[in-house]
mmCIF file of C-alpha atoms in Angstrom:
data_model
loop_
_atom_site.group_PDB
_atom_site.id
_atom_site.type_symbol
_atom_site.label_atom_id
_atom_site.label_comp_id
_atom_site.label_asym_id
_atom_site.label_seq_id
_atom_site.Cartn_x
_atom_site.Cartn_y
_atom_site.Cartn_z
ATOM 1 C CA MET A 1 25.186 11.579 -8.448
ATOM 2 C CA THR A 2 28.165 9.210 -10.601
ATOM 3 C CA THR A 3 31.457 7.873 -9.988
ATOM 4 C CA THR A 4 33.506 5.858 -12.170
ATOM 5 C CA PRO A 5 36.315 4.897 -10.511
ATOM 6 C CA GLU A 6 36.998 2.061 -13.426
ATOM 7 C CA PRO A 7 36.617 2.137 -16.886
ATOM 8 C CA ASN A 8 33.956 -0.393 -17.151
ATOM 9 C CA ILE A 9 32.551 -0.554 -13.197
ATOM 10 C CA SER A 10 30.129 2.457 -12.918
ATOM 11 C CA VAL A 11 29.052 3.226 -8.864
ATOM 12 C CA THR A 12 25.291 5.198 -9.054
ATOM 13 C CA ASN A 13 22.294 5.575 -7.671
ATOM 14 C CA ARG A 14 18.390 6.696 -8.512
ATOM 15 C CA PRO A 15 18.176 3.367 -10.993
ATOM 16 C CA GLY A 16 15.254 3.002 -13.509
ATOM 17 C CA ARG A 17 12.092 0.752 -13.323
ATOM 18 C CA GLU A 18 14.640 -2.483 -15.271
ATOM 19 C CA GLN A 19 17.418 -1.076 -12.986
ATOM 20 C CA LEU A 20 15.668 -1.660 -9.618
ATOM 21 C CA GLU A 21 13.903 -4.766 -10.984
ATOM 22 C CA GLN A 22 17.430 -6.388 -11.360
ATOM 23 C CA ILE A 23 18.462 -4.955 -7.957
ATOM 24 C CA TYR A 24 15.311 -7.131 -6.540
ATOM 25 C CA ASP A 25 16.847 -10.545 -8.917
ATOM 26 C CA ILE A 26 20.462 -9.701 -7.120
ATOM 27 C CA LEU A 27 18.835 -9.308 -3.500
ATOM 28 C CA ASP A 28 16.248 -12.624 -4.046
ATOM 29 C CA GLU A 29 19.164 -14.838 -5.419
ATOM 30 C CA CYS A 30 21.138 -13.826 -1.948
ATOM 31 C CA PHE A 31 18.735 -13.685 0.321
ATOM 32 C CA ALA A 32 16.685 -16.413 1.986
ATOM 33 C CA VAL A 33 13.621 -14.021 2.688
ATOM 34 C CA GLY A 34 12.788 -13.116 -1.280
ATOM 35 C CA ARG A 35 12.407 -10.326 -3.136
ATOM 36 C CA GLY A 36 9.129 -9.643 -2.226
ATOM 37 C CA TYR A 37 10.405 -8.502 1.311
ATOM 38 C CA PHE A 38 12.924 -5.938 -0.075
ATOM 39 C CA GLN A 39 10.308 -4.632 -3.054
ATOM 40 C CA GLU A 40 7.658 -4.183 -0.272
ATOM 41 C CA ARG A 41 9.726 -2.304 2.093
ATOM 42 C CA LEU A 42 9.984 0.214 -0.557
ATOM 43 C CA ASP A 43 6.849 0.021 -2.226
ATOM 44 C CA LEU A 44 5.152 0.461 1.118
ATOM 45 C CA ASP A 45 7.573 3.502 2.504
ATOM 46 C CA SER A 46 5.931 6.677 1.673
ATOM 47 C CA SER A 47 8.750 8.582 2.190
ATOM 48 C CA TYR A 48 11.023 6.862 -0.233
ATOM 49 C CA ASP A 49 13.740 8.094 -2.082
ATOM 50 C CA PRO A 50 15.060 6.815 -5.287
ATOM 51 C CA ASP A 51 18.382 8.713 -4.339
ATOM 52 C CA THR A 52 19.415 6.429 -1.404
ATOM 53 C CA THR A 53 19.420 2.898 -3.457
ATOM 54 C CA TRP A 54 22.693 2.745 -5.121
ATOM 55 C CA PHE A 55 24.184 -0.020 -7.221
ATOM 56 C CA ALA A 56 27.540 -1.151 -9.281
ATOM 57 C CA THR A 57 27.490 -2.135 -12.795
ATOM 58 C CA VAL A 58 30.060 -3.728 -14.177
ATOM 59 C CA GLY A 59 30.091 -3.455 -18.170
ATOM 60 C CA GLY A 60 25.936 -2.419 -17.800
ATOM 61 C CA LYS A 61 25.106 -4.761 -16.059
ATOM 62 C CA VAL A 62 23.279 -4.418 -11.933
ATOM 63 C CA ALA A 63 25.886 -6.420 -10.041
ATOM 64 C CA ALA A 64 25.033 -5.150 -6.197
ATOM 65 C CA ASN A 65 23.546 -2.915 -4.399
ATOM 66 C CA VAL A 66 23.722 -0.703 -0.819
ATOM 67 C CA GLN A 67 20.450 1.214 0.310
ATOM 68 C CA ILE A 68 20.272 3.439 2.931
ATOM 69 C CA PHE A 69 17.071 4.016 5.313
ATOM 70 C CA PRO A 70 17.119 7.560 6.414
ATOM 71 C CA LEU A 71 16.426 7.183 10.543
ATOM 72 C CA SER A 72 15.709 10.086 12.674
ATOM 73 C CA ILE A 73 17.517 9.385 15.791
ATOM 74 C CA ARG A 74 17.026 10.542 19.046
ATOM 75 C CA VAL A 75 19.983 11.850 21.547
ATOM 76 C CA GLY A 76 19.026 13.387 24.578
ATOM 77 C CA GLN A 77 16.693 16.179 23.355
ATOM 78 C CA ALA A 78 18.818 16.568 20.188
ATOM 79 C CA VAL A 79 17.838 14.809 16.703
ATOM 80 C CA LEU A 80 20.454 13.010 14.572
ATOM 81 C CA GLN A 81 20.139 12.076 10.813
ATOM 82 C CA THR A 82 21.154 8.975 10.698
ATOM 83 C CA GLY A 83 21.865 5.996 7.471
ATOM 84 C CA ALA A 84 21.402 2.917 8.378
ATOM 85 C CA MET A 85 22.864 0.039 6.102
ATOM 86 C CA GLY A 86 20.820 -2.563 4.353
ATOM 87 C CA SER A 87 19.637 -5.010 1.627
ATOM 88 C CA VAL A 88 23.772 -5.678 0.618
ATOM 89 C CA ALA A 89 24.009 -7.845 -1.802
ATOM 90 C CA ALA A 90 25.909 -8.608 -4.799
ATOM 91 C CA ASP A 91 25.475 -11.159 -8.021
ATOM 92 C CA PRO A 92 27.452 -14.059 -7.102
ATOM 93 C CA HIS A 93 29.283 -13.701 -10.853
ATOM 94 C CA TYR A 94 30.990 -10.608 -9.900
ATOM 95 C CA ARG A 95 31.919 -10.792 -6.125
ATOM 96 C CA GLY A 96 35.814 -10.202 -5.374
ATOM 97 C CA MET A 97 35.728 -7.118 -7.581
ATOM 98 C CA GLY A 98 35.343 -4.497 -4.210
ATOM 99 C CA LEU A 99 31.919 -3.306 -5.771
ATOM 100 C CA THR A 100 29.900 -3.179 -2.122
ATOM 101 C CA HIS A 101 33.040 -1.319 -1.080
ATOM 102 C CA LYS A 102 32.777 0.475 -3.758
ATOM 103 C CA ILE A 103 29.190 2.028 -2.977
ATOM 104 C CA LEU A 104 29.339 2.040 0.363
ATOM 105 C CA ALA A 105 32.593 4.743 -0.308
ATOM 106 C CA ALA A 106 30.334 6.525 -2.740
ATOM 107 C CA GLN A 107 27.465 7.101 -0.004
ATOM 108 C CA THR A 108 29.732 7.966 3.137
ATOM 109 C CA ASP A 109 30.070 11.144 0.217
ATOM 110 C CA TYR A 110 26.312 11.462 -0.725
ATOM 111 C CA MET A 111 25.654 11.144 3.020
ATOM 112 C CA ARG A 112 28.038 14.003 3.831
ATOM 113 C CA GLU A 113 26.533 16.150 1.457
ATOM 114 C CA ALA A 114 23.280 15.427 2.286
ATOM 115 C CA ASP A 115 23.110 16.348 6.046
ATOM 116 C CA TYR A 116 23.703 13.114 7.283
ATOM 117 C CA ASP A 117 25.431 13.060 10.874
ATOM 118 C CA ILE A 118 25.711 9.322 11.732
ATOM 119 C CA SER A 119 25.590 5.638 9.861
ATOM 120 C CA VAL A 120 24.627 2.418 11.477
ATOM 121 C CA LEU A 121 24.361 -1.051 9.993
ATOM 122 C CA LEU A 122 23.561 -4.503 11.380
ATOM 123 C CA ALA A 123 26.445 -7.143 10.081
ATOM 124 C CA SER A 124 27.705 -10.180 11.112
ATOM 125 C CA LYS A 125 31.262 -9.823 8.666
ATOM 126 C CA HIS A 126 32.485 -7.412 10.895
ATOM 127 C CA ALA A 127 35.923 -6.758 9.182
ATOM 128 C CA PHE A 128 33.931 -6.657 6.066
ATOM 129 C CA TYR A 129 32.670 -3.704 7.171
ATOM 130 C CA GLU A 130 35.526 -2.264 8.852
ATOM 131 C CA LYS A 131 37.252 -2.255 5.977
ATOM 132 C CA ALA A 132 34.878 -0.003 4.811
ATOM 133 C CA GLY A 133 34.682 2.068 8.181
ATOM 134 C CA TRP A 134 32.322 0.708 10.184
ATOM 135 C CA ARG A 135 33.177 0.194 13.827
ATOM 136 C CA LEU A 136 31.425 -2.085 16.184
ATOM 137 C CA ILE A 137 29.758 -1.428 19.390
ATOM 138 C CA PRO A 138 28.530 -4.735 21.414
ATOM 139 C CA GLU A 139 25.366 -4.304 22.776
ATOM 140 C CA THR A 140 24.144 -6.492 25.667
ATOM 141 C CA ALA A 141 20.276 -8.182 25.563
ATOM 142 C CA TYR A 142 19.220 -10.300 28.884
ATOM 143 C CA ALA A 143 17.759 -13.804 28.100
ATOM 144 C CA VAL A 144 15.237 -15.141 30.968
ATOM 145 C CA ASP A 145 13.457 -18.499 31.164
ATOM 146 C CA ASN A 146 9.942 -18.642 29.581
ATOM 147 C CA GLN A 147 7.963 -19.386 32.603
ATOM 148 C CA ALA A 148 4.181 -18.356 32.886
ATOM 149 C CA ARG A 149 3.565 -16.705 36.642
ATOM 150 C CA GLY A 150 0.998 -14.606 37.993
ATOM 151 C CA GLY A 151 -2.533 -13.824 37.195
ATOM 152 C CA GLN A 152 -4.882 -11.093 35.545
ATOM 153 C CA PRO A 153 -4.464 -7.627 37.940
ATOM 154 C CA ASP A 154 -7.310 -6.040 38.324
ATOM 155 C CA GLY A 155 -9.140 -3.860 35.873
ATOM 156 C CA TYR A 156 -6.468 -4.872 33.484
ATOM 157 C CA GLU A 157 -7.319 -7.224 30.013
ATOM 158 C CA VAL A 158 -5.170 -7.804 26.644
ATOM 159 C CA ILE A 159 -6.098 -7.778 23.775
ATOM 160 C CA PRO A 160 -5.015 -8.003 19.655
ATOM 161 C CA PHE A 161 -3.740 -5.607 18.243
ATOM 162 C CA GLU A 162 -5.617 -3.915 15.469
ATOM 163 C CA PRO A 163 -4.789 -0.726 13.678
ATOM 164 C CA ARG A 164 -7.588 1.212 14.507
ATOM 165 C CA TYR A 165 -5.959 1.469 17.627
ATOM 166 C CA LEU A 166 -2.517 2.897 15.713
ATOM 167 C CA ASP A 167 -3.080 6.350 17.408
ATOM 168 C CA ASP A 168 -3.187 5.190 21.111
ATOM 169 C CA ILE A 169 0.035 3.111 20.833
ATOM 170 C CA ARG A 170 1.901 5.859 18.917
ATOM 171 C CA VAL A 171 1.527 8.410 21.669
ATOM 172 C CA ILE A 172 2.324 5.242 23.992
ATOM 173 C CA TYR A 173 5.943 5.499 21.999
ATOM 174 C CA GLU A 174 5.749 9.151 22.379
ATOM 175 C CA GLN A 175 5.537 9.438 25.749
ATOM 176 C CA PHE A 176 7.389 6.664 26.712
ATOM 177 C CA ASN A 177 10.716 7.882 24.576
ATOM 178 C CA GLN A 178 11.263 11.470 24.906
ATOM 179 C CA ASN A 179 14.435 12.339 24.775
ATOM 180 C CA ARG A 180 15.375 8.470 24.872
ATOM 181 C CA THR A 181 18.163 8.222 23.339
ATOM 182 C CA TYR A 182 18.965 5.635 20.852
ATOM 183 C CA THR A 183 14.879 5.598 19.382
ATOM 184 C CA VAL A 184 13.692 6.453 16.613
ATOM 185 C CA VAL A 185 12.043 9.496 15.513
ATOM 186 C CA ARG A 186 8.257 7.886 14.036
ATOM 187 C CA ASN A 187 5.477 10.210 13.251
ATOM 188 C CA LYS A 188 2.530 9.442 11.821
ATOM 189 C CA THR A 189 3.447 8.275 8.425
ATOM 190 C CA TYR A 190 6.099 6.214 9.464
ATOM 191 C CA TRP A 191 4.116 4.308 11.740
ATOM 192 C CA LYS A 192 1.606 3.560 9.067
ATOM 193 C CA ASP A 193 3.651 2.687 6.466
ATOM 194 C CA MET A 194 5.549 0.384 9.499
ATOM 195 C CA ILE A 195 2.627 -1.449 10.287
ATOM 196 C CA ARG A 196 2.892 -2.986 6.799
ATOM 197 C CA TRP A 197 6.482 -3.588 6.366
ATOM 198 C CA PRO A 198 7.510 -7.268 6.200
ATOM 199 C CA GLU A 199 9.534 -6.626 9.437
ATOM 200 C CA TRP A 200 5.594 -5.979 11.559
ATOM 201 C CA LYS A 201 4.328 -9.290 9.932
ATOM 202 C CA LYS A 202 7.071 -11.474 11.199
ATOM 203 C CA SER A 203 5.557 -10.207 14.966
ATOM 204 C CA ASP A 204 2.544 -10.119 16.981
ATOM 205 C CA CYS A 205 1.272 -7.240 18.426
ATOM 206 C CA LEU A 206 -0.839 -7.015 22.207
ATOM 207 C CA LEU A 207 -2.296 -4.317 23.638
ATOM 208 C CA LEU A 208 -2.747 -3.846 27.435
ATOM 209 C CA GLN A 209 -5.990 -2.294 28.918
ATOM 210 C CA HIS A 210 -6.697 -0.539 31.724
ATOM 211 C CA HIS A 211 -10.270 -0.077 32.569
ATOM 212 C CA HIS A 212 -10.709 0.205 28.392
ATOM 213 C CA LYS A 213 -7.503 2.634 27.623
ATOM 214 C CA ILE A 214 -4.830 1.811 25.959
ATOM 215 C CA VAL A 215 -2.188 2.083 28.316
ATOM 216 C CA ALA A 216 0.882 -0.214 26.877
ATOM 217 C CA TYR A 217 1.549 -2.826 24.363
ATOM 218 C CA GLY A 218 4.253 -5.222 23.623
ATOM 219 C CA ILE A 219 5.861 -6.490 20.114
ATOM 220 C CA ILE A 220 7.455 -10.153 20.223
ATOM 221 C CA GLU A 221 8.977 -12.062 17.509
ATOM 222 C CA LYS A 222 7.189 -14.331 15.327
ATOM 223 C CA LYS A 223 9.372 -17.069 15.518
ATOM 224 C CA ASP A 224 9.276 -21.024 15.961
ATOM 225 C CA THR A 225 12.409 -21.110 18.014
ATOM 226 C CA GLU A 226 14.109 -21.792 21.516
ATOM 227 C CA GLN A 227 14.916 -18.065 21.904
ATOM 228 C CA VAL A 228 12.486 -15.870 21.098
ATOM 229 C CA PHE A 229 12.822 -11.546 21.227
ATOM 230 C CA ILE A 230 10.421 -8.765 22.076
ATOM 231 C CA ASN A 231 10.939 -6.197 20.219
ATOM 232 C CA GLU A 232 9.289 -3.757 22.028
ATOM 233 C CA LEU A 233 7.489 -3.333 25.384
ATOM 234 C CA ILE A 234 5.860 0.726 25.859
ATOM 235 C CA TYR A 235 4.099 2.096 28.236
ATOM 236 C CA LEU A 236 2.426 4.582 29.813
ATOM 237 C CA ASP A 237 3.505 5.488 33.560
ATOM 238 C CA GLU A 238 -0.022 4.440 34.712
ATOM 239 C CA ALA A 239 0.282 0.992 33.492
ATOM 240 C CA ALA A 240 3.190 -0.293 35.233
ATOM 241 C CA ASP A 241 1.544 -2.272 37.128
ATOM 242 C CA GLY A 242 0.536 -4.224 34.143
ATOM 243 C CA VAL A 243 3.841 -4.808 32.179
ATOM 244 C CA GLU A 244 4.575 -8.167 33.718
ATOM 245 C CA TYR A 245 0.600 -9.501 32.811
ATOM 246 C CA LEU A 246 1.148 -8.169 29.096
ATOM 247 C CA PHE A 247 4.945 -9.915 29.535
ATOM 248 C CA HIS A 248 3.487 -13.065 29.624
ATOM 249 C CA GLU A 249 0.729 -13.147 27.515
ATOM 250 C CA LEU A 250 3.318 -12.350 24.949
ATOM 251 C CA CYS A 251 5.431 -14.897 26.523
ATOM 252 C CA ARG A 252 2.276 -17.126 26.233
ATOM 253 C CA LEU A 253 2.044 -16.852 21.900
ATOM 254 C CA ARG A 254 5.595 -18.610 22.179
ATOM 255 C CA PRO A 255 5.345 -21.673 23.527
ATOM 256 C CA LYS A 256 8.033 -23.804 22.208
ATOM 257 C CA ALA A 257 10.386 -20.395 22.915
ATOM 258 C CA LYS A 258 12.784 -21.787 26.282
ATOM 259 C CA HIS A 259 14.407 -17.995 26.678
ATOM 260 C CA ILE A 260 12.666 -14.631 26.046
ATOM 261 C CA MET A 261 15.351 -11.856 25.359
ATOM 262 C CA ALA A 262 15.134 -8.031 25.543
ATOM 263 C CA MET A 263 17.048 -4.890 25.167
ATOM 264 C CA LEU A 264 16.254 -3.356 28.187
ATOM 265 C CA PRO A 265 17.400 -0.196 29.332
ATOM 266 C CA GLU A 266 17.590 0.070 32.960
ATOM 267 C CA ASP A 267 14.334 2.190 33.925
ATOM 268 C CA HIS A 268 12.491 -0.746 32.018
ATOM 269 C CA LYS A 269 9.470 -1.856 34.210
ATOM 270 C CA LEU A 270 10.979 -5.690 32.877
ATOM 271 C CA TYR A 271 14.723 -4.898 33.820
ATOM 272 C CA SER A 272 13.981 -5.374 37.094
ATOM 273 C CA TYR A 273 11.791 -8.757 36.731
ATOM 274 C CA TYR A 274 14.475 -10.293 34.267
ATOM 275 C CA GLN A 275 17.170 -9.205 37.088
ATOM 276 C CA GLN A 276 15.254 -10.515 40.139
ATOM 277 C CA HIS A 277 14.777 -14.005 37.428
ATOM 278 C CA GLN A 278 18.283 -14.679 36.741
ATOM 279 C CA ALA A 279 18.308 -13.336 33.487
ATOM 280 C CA GLU A 280 21.307 -14.011 31.246
ATOM 281 C CA PRO A 281 23.387 -11.494 29.858
ATOM 282 C CA VAL A 282 24.107 -11.988 25.844
ATOM 283 C CA PRO A 283 26.408 -10.180 24.103
ATOM 284 C CA ILE A 284 25.009 -8.759 20.589
ATOM 285 C CA HIS A 285 27.837 -8.131 18.215
ATOM 286 C CA MET A 286 26.042 -6.684 15.308
ATOM 287 C CA ALA A 287 25.624 -2.656 15.246
ATOM 288 C CA MET A 288 28.533 -1.484 13.299
ATOM 289 C CA TRP A 289 28.799 2.427 13.069
ATOM 290 C CA LYS A 290 29.922 5.365 10.644
ATOM 291 C CA MET A 291 31.040 8.625 11.723
ATOM 292 C CA ILE A 292 29.250 10.883 8.268
ATOM 293 C CA ASN A 293 30.023 15.001 9.983
ATOM 294 C CA LEU A 294 32.104 15.608 13.112
ATOM 295 C CA TYR A 295 30.425 18.900 13.154
ATOM 296 C CA SER A 296 27.316 18.585 11.665
ATOM 297 C CA THR A 297 26.619 15.980 14.867
ATOM 298 C CA PHE A 298 27.779 18.521 17.091
ATOM 299 C CA HIS A 299 25.952 21.297 16.231
ATOM 300 C CA LYS A 300 22.846 19.383 16.203
ATOM 301 C CA LEU A 301 24.103 18.260 19.786
ATOM 302 C CA GLN A 302 25.038 22.050 21.173
ATOM 303 C CA PRO A 303 20.759 22.130 23.130
ATOM 304 C CA GLU A 304 21.944 18.915 24.484
ATOM 305 C CA LEU A 305 25.037 19.194 25.628
ATOM 306 C CA GLU A 306 24.885 23.124 27.021
ATOM 307 C CA GLN A 307 21.533 21.135 29.239
ATOM 308 C CA ARG A 308 24.631 18.746 30.744
ATOM 309 C CA LEU A 309 26.876 21.407 30.965
ATOM 310 C CA ASN A 310 24.564 23.233 32.903
ATOM 311 C CA GLY A 311 23.549 20.582 35.140
ATOM 312 C CA ASN A 312 26.099 19.324 36.236
ATOM 313 C CA ASP A 313 28.014 20.508 39.704
ATOM 314 C CA LEU A 314 31.719 19.617 38.840
ATOM 315 C CA MET A 315 31.154 22.245 35.309
ATOM 316 C CA ALA A 316 28.268 24.491 35.694
ATOM 317 C CA GLU A 317 30.663 27.557 37.401
ATOM 318 C CA GLN A 318 33.647 26.589 34.876
ATOM 319 C CA GLU A 319 34.699 28.006 31.308
ATOM 320 C CA LEU A 320 35.686 25.446 29.196
ATOM 321 C CA PHE A 321 37.287 25.633 25.692
ATOM 322 C CA ILE A 322 37.531 22.158 24.314
ATOM 323 C CA ALA A 323 38.954 20.901 21.299
ATOM 324 C CA LEU A 324 37.992 17.489 20.347
ATOM 325 C CA GLN A 325 40.038 15.783 18.045
ATOM 326 C CA CYS A 326 38.574 11.831 16.509
ATOM 327 C CA GLY A 327 40.406 10.810 13.571
ATOM 328 C CA GLU A 328 41.584 14.097 10.955
ATOM 329 C CA ASP A 329 38.558 15.622 12.510
ATOM 330 C CA ARG A 330 38.051 18.637 14.831
ATOM 331 C CA VAL A 331 35.059 20.207 16.300
ATOM 332 C CA TYR A 332 34.961 22.991 18.620
ATOM 333 C CA LEU A 333 33.273 23.452 22.277
ATOM 334 C CA ASP A 334 33.416 27.317 24.082
ATOM 335 C CA TYR A 335 30.984 27.142 27.428
ATOM 336 C CA ARG A 336 30.799 29.812 29.044
ATOM 337 C CA GLN A 337 28.128 31.571 31.021
ATOM 338 C CA LYS A 338 26.106 28.836 30.734
ATOM 339 C CA ARG A 339 26.012 28.923 27.215
ATOM 340 C CA LEU A 340 27.833 26.432 24.857
ATOM 341 C CA SER A 341 29.177 27.144 21.549
ATOM 342 C CA VAL A 342 29.973 24.906 18.199
ATOM 343 C CA SER A 343 32.495 26.029 15.893
ATOM 344 C CA GLN A 344 34.498 24.295 13.226
ATOM 345 C CA SER A 345 37.612 26.715 13.679
ATOM 346 C CA SER A 346 39.077 27.847 17.585
ATOM 347 C CA GLN A 347 38.436 31.706 18.309
ATOM 348 C CA ALA A 348 39.948 31.023 21.749
ATOM 349 C CA GLY A 349 43.667 30.370 22.305
ATOM 350 C CA SER A 350 44.295 27.777 25.198
ATOM 351 C CA ARG A 351 42.377 25.465 24.911
ATOM 352 C CA ILE A 352 41.518 21.635 26.028
ATOM 353 C CA SER A 353 42.576 18.901 23.886
ATOM 354 C CA VAL A 354 39.780 15.733 23.714
ATOM 355 C CA GLU A 355 41.230 13.100 21.673
ATOM 356 C CA VAL A 356 38.889 9.874 20.707
ATOM 357 C CA ASP A 357 38.752 7.540 17.790
ATOM 358 C CA GLU A 358 35.556 7.291 16.182
ATOM 359 C CA ARG A 359 34.114 4.137 17.896
ATOM 360 C CA GLU A 360 35.105 5.216 21.196
ATOM 361 C CA LEU A 361 32.852 8.983 20.443
ATOM 362 C CA ILE A 362 29.930 7.349 19.007
ATOM 363 C CA SER A 363 30.103 4.603 21.646
ATOM 364 C CA TYR A 364 30.437 8.406 24.446
ATOM 365 C CA ILE A 365 27.435 9.248 22.465
ATOM 366 C CA ILE A 366 24.361 6.819 22.179
ATOM 367 C CA PHE A 367 25.525 5.348 25.988
ATOM 368 C CA GLY A 368 27.255 7.499 27.181
ATOM 369 C CA TYR A 369 30.621 8.277 28.938
ATOM 370 C CA ASN A 370 31.650 4.612 31.080
ATOM 371 C CA ALA A 371 34.820 5.751 33.370
ATOM 372 C CA GLU A 372 35.297 2.030 35.027
ATOM 373 C CA GLY A 373 34.984 0.830 31.759
ATOM 374 C CA ALA A 374 37.415 2.833 29.688
ATOM 375 C CA ALA A 375 39.444 2.220 32.823
ATOM 376 C CA GLU A 376 39.248 -1.344 31.974
ATOM 377 C CA ALA A 377 39.739 -1.303 27.836
ATOM 378 C CA GLY A 378 43.126 0.961 28.459
ATOM 379 C CA ALA A 379 41.711 4.148 27.784
ATOM 380 C CA PRO A 380 43.445 6.809 29.683
ATOM 381 C CA ALA A 381 41.239 8.210 32.517
ATOM 382 C CA ARG A 382 42.295 11.912 31.350
ATOM 383 C CA HIS A 383 39.725 14.615 30.713
ATOM 384 C CA ALA A 384 37.115 11.803 32.516
ATOM 385 C CA ASP A 385 35.511 14.585 34.246
ATOM 386 C CA ILE A 386 35.041 16.605 30.836
ATOM 387 C CA LEU A 387 33.651 13.522 29.063
ATOM 388 C CA GLN A 388 31.676 12.470 32.117
ATOM 389 C CA ALA A 389 29.225 15.823 31.811
ATOM 390 C CA LEU A 390 29.158 15.716 28.278
ATOM 391 C CA PHE A 391 27.508 12.097 27.391
ATOM 392 C CA PRO A 392 26.466 10.712 30.716
ATOM 393 C CA LYS A 393 25.265 7.416 31.208
ATOM 394 C CA GLN A 394 21.568 7.052 28.912
ATOM 395 C CA GLN A 395 18.782 4.512 29.057
ATOM 396 C CA ALA A 396 19.713 4.266 25.549
ATOM 397 C CA VAL A 397 17.717 1.819 23.375
ATOM 398 C CA PHE A 398 17.067 0.608 19.650
ATOM 399 C CA TYR A 399 13.699 -0.949 19.383
ATOM 400 C CA LEU A 400 14.392 -4.587 16.957
ATOM 401 C CA THR A 401 10.817 -3.451 14.971
ATOM 402 C CA ASP A 402 12.992 -0.564 13.194
ATOM 403 C CA LYS A 403 15.877 -2.987 12.056
ATOM 404 C CA PHE A 404 16.089 -2.387 8.472
#
């Protein structure tokens, strides 16, 4: 798939080996981690598809590139195909020509054709990506003092990760994250690849045993800084009494860190610990989102949304005919006799018109509708009951191990 917006500029995907080497050279020049970091990420990805590597050439020379990392992200029982944008770089000699924006525009068209639903990127230059259509949705991390506390509970033992335990932690991950919004679906191949990727090498993993059964695991950044992130700490229900012990053993790996940070859903065992120890909320302004295909998104969300409506005391017995408007796109939701249908065209006469902007809608999908927050932001409370029923609060979390 190729476009030629200007005579001497070409934007395309599927680089040949020589072009890929030029891409790695640009990444090497732009990022301190070096070309090996980016090359390993693709070379060690069993599912890598050259279609996802996009680049711009100027006069035949590779001048900029952006990589799509396909992620399957849960929203309750539904799964949305997500284009995670990364490895964004331009040769310094060709900056100012709008090459990256041209690539992102072509990738948006490609993702729409390839059945992607939404896209996310992690960035600090928000204005740059806002121009390309991505919208910042802030998140909150929590920071707690790094203090050794407590002892070793009876029957529990912490051991270092070894590849032979991979199936154990994979099962724990699946059980803990079943229907948990914002988490990445990791199949066996993904796990096997992931423990060889550069991000995994930049962390340490410890396992919690209870009477010789692996019941939890934790991953902490391998950094020598004052603030260090817990990338993930995941456990079986039976391991709840050992979670704090595992947490403190992870903290002991980073004696120079003054604060241990984590992104925690409120139903996590550590969330109450953080609150009890006066954790400081830290705004994180990194994740930027873009709606790729509104209808595809809601078509995949249909079973989850139907279940939510059926479980809502206010809406379950009603008939609802909704026209949901997001920007220039519209999707129609028909709910009757506890069945929900999603369509691109309207069959009903009178409809409830619900209009949301892209940032609001993706925030509702990932985190849930917050009536109080919407009122504080000046958003109209009209149809808040419908939005609350469709998008109840989610115990959502994205694990930094999946960072792209």
